[in-house]
Amino acid sequence: MRIPLARAGAREIFLMTLIVGVPAAASLVAAMSGWTWLWPVGIVLGLAWVWGVAFFRDPERAVPSESGILVSPADGVVVETVDLDQHPDVGGPSRRISIFLSVLDVHINRSPCDGVVQLMRYEPGRFMDARNPDSGRLNEANTIVIEPDDPADGPVVVRQIAGKIARRIVCDLKVGDRVRTGQRIGMIKFGSRTELIFPANSSFRPSVRMGDKARGAVTIMARRREPQPEQADNEPIGVRA
């Protein structure tokens, strides 16, 4: 049976257990033995340990079976949907959807589509609040460029961006790896930001708005717009009899 915790958090979970969990358990045992003043100490430390472990939760997710979609690469709130005149990893005009992850969100990152990793680039930087639009440009970040199975829809870019609290970005991929829609690709430890970027001239159109809540591998961020059939020049517009 799989334990629903991220392997990347094993060190932090061990340290929290040693520093917070063990004293919490000792305080509660002592409180039950008559040292009643230790009840508040044990409860506060115990809740802190539970919260710390819960941060590294890694639940299973049911990926939508719908074709022609990009799923969310992270849990959080959509804080930006913007068109860009140029993006270096796309090579032209692009659309960017940004997700803010609070310390209460699941911090596992996931692939938005099927494809092959074409580029990986780590960029050292600052640790501004991830809700700040400039954080995507100035903060520590890791860029993953995926060539989707349909090259006409790509490239698709996922950017893992550190936040004010986050200090470590984890990514399990390397160039040449094949990824599946919703596959785990890494995580960002503590508050952070994740961006999904795709060409503006692709067939994908955003299906979320600012303020929407996103769930990694579940929420559909963009759908492929099917081409409309052409009407005959002399056919009236409307419902055919």
PDB file of C-alpha atoms in Angstrom, residues 73-74 99 101 107-110 120-123 135-136 139-144 157-163 166 168-173 184-189 192-197:
ATOM      1  CA  PRO A  73       0.370  21.420 -13.118  1.00  0.00           C
ATOM      2  CA  ALA A  74      -0.355  22.372  -9.483  1.00  0.00           C
ATOM      3  CA  ILE A  99      -1.143  29.422 -10.022  1.00  0.00           C
ATOM      4  CA  LEU A 101       0.234  27.705  -3.980  1.00  0.00           C
ATOM      5  CA  HIS A 107       2.729  21.103  -3.474  1.00  0.00           C
ATOM      6  CA  ILE A 108       3.235  18.251  -5.942  1.00  0.00           C
ATOM      7  CA  ASN A 109       3.742  19.417  -9.546  1.00  0.00           C
ATOM      8  CA  ARG A 110       2.330  17.405 -12.449  1.00  0.00           C
ATOM      9  CA  MET A 120      15.301  21.728 -18.408  1.00  0.00           C
ATOM     10  CA  ARG A 121      16.678  24.985 -17.019  1.00  0.00           C
ATOM     11  CA  TYR A 122      17.300  25.974 -13.399  1.00  0.00           C
ATOM     12  CA  GLU A 123      17.528  29.710 -12.667  1.00  0.00           C
ATOM     13  CA  SER A 135       8.177  36.719  -8.897  1.00  0.00           C
ATOM     14  CA  GLY A 136       7.920  34.734 -12.139  1.00  0.00           C
ATOM     15  CA  ASN A 139      12.594  34.415  -8.247  1.00  0.00           C
ATOM     16  CA  GLU A 140      14.430  31.110  -8.189  1.00  0.00           C
ATOM     17  CA  ALA A 141      12.784  28.934 -10.838  1.00  0.00           C
ATOM     18  CA  ASN A 142      12.974  25.710 -12.789  1.00  0.00           C
ATOM     19  CA  THR A 143      11.702  25.610 -16.373  1.00  0.00           C
ATOM     20  CA  ILE A 144      10.460  22.413 -18.044  1.00  0.00           C
ATOM     21  CA  VAL A 157       6.111  25.038 -20.644  1.00  0.00           C
ATOM     22  CA  VAL A 158       5.836  24.444 -16.896  1.00  0.00           C
ATOM     23  CA  ARG A 159       7.748  26.804 -14.597  1.00  0.00           C
ATOM     24  CA  GLN A 160       8.270  25.931 -10.929  1.00  0.00           C
ATOM     25  CA  ILE A 161       8.857  29.206  -9.069  1.00  0.00           C
ATOM     26  CA  ALA A 162       9.989  29.535  -5.465  1.00  0.00           C
ATOM     27  CA  GLY A 163       8.116  31.888  -3.146  1.00  0.00           C
ATOM     28  CA  ALA A 166      10.099  28.235  -0.373  1.00  0.00           C
ATOM     29  CA  ARG A 168      13.977  24.335  -2.622  1.00  0.00           C
ATOM     30  CA  ILE A 169      12.558  23.225  -5.967  1.00  0.00           C
ATOM     31  CA  VAL A 170      12.492  19.492  -6.687  1.00  0.00           C
ATOM     32  CA  CYS A 171      12.158  18.064 -10.208  1.00  0.00           C
ATOM     33  CA  ASP A 172      12.394  14.379 -11.071  1.00  0.00           C
ATOM     34  CA  LEU A 173      12.782  14.795 -14.847  1.00  0.00           C
ATOM     35  CA  ARG A 184       4.134  13.667 -10.922  1.00  0.00           C
ATOM     36  CA  ILE A 185       7.168  15.673 -12.026  1.00  0.00           C
ATOM     37  CA  GLY A 186       8.380  17.220  -8.759  1.00  0.00           C
ATOM     38  CA  MET A 187       7.387  19.660  -6.034  1.00  0.00           C
ATOM     39  CA  ILE A 188       8.154  23.061  -4.534  1.00  0.00           C
ATOM     40  CA  LYS A 189       8.649  23.107  -0.790  1.00  0.00           C
ATOM     41  CA  SER A 192       5.253  28.992  -4.298  1.00  0.00           C
ATOM     42  CA  ARG A 193       3.989  29.647  -7.824  1.00  0.00           C
ATOM     43  CA  THR A 194       3.614  27.425 -10.896  1.00  0.00           C
ATOM     44  CA  GLU A 195       3.140  28.715 -14.435  1.00  0.00           C
ATOM     45  CA  LEU A 196       1.666  26.970 -17.482  1.00  0.00           C
ATOM     46  CA  ILE A 197       2.677  28.543 -20.803  1.00  0.00           C
TER      47      ILE A 197
END
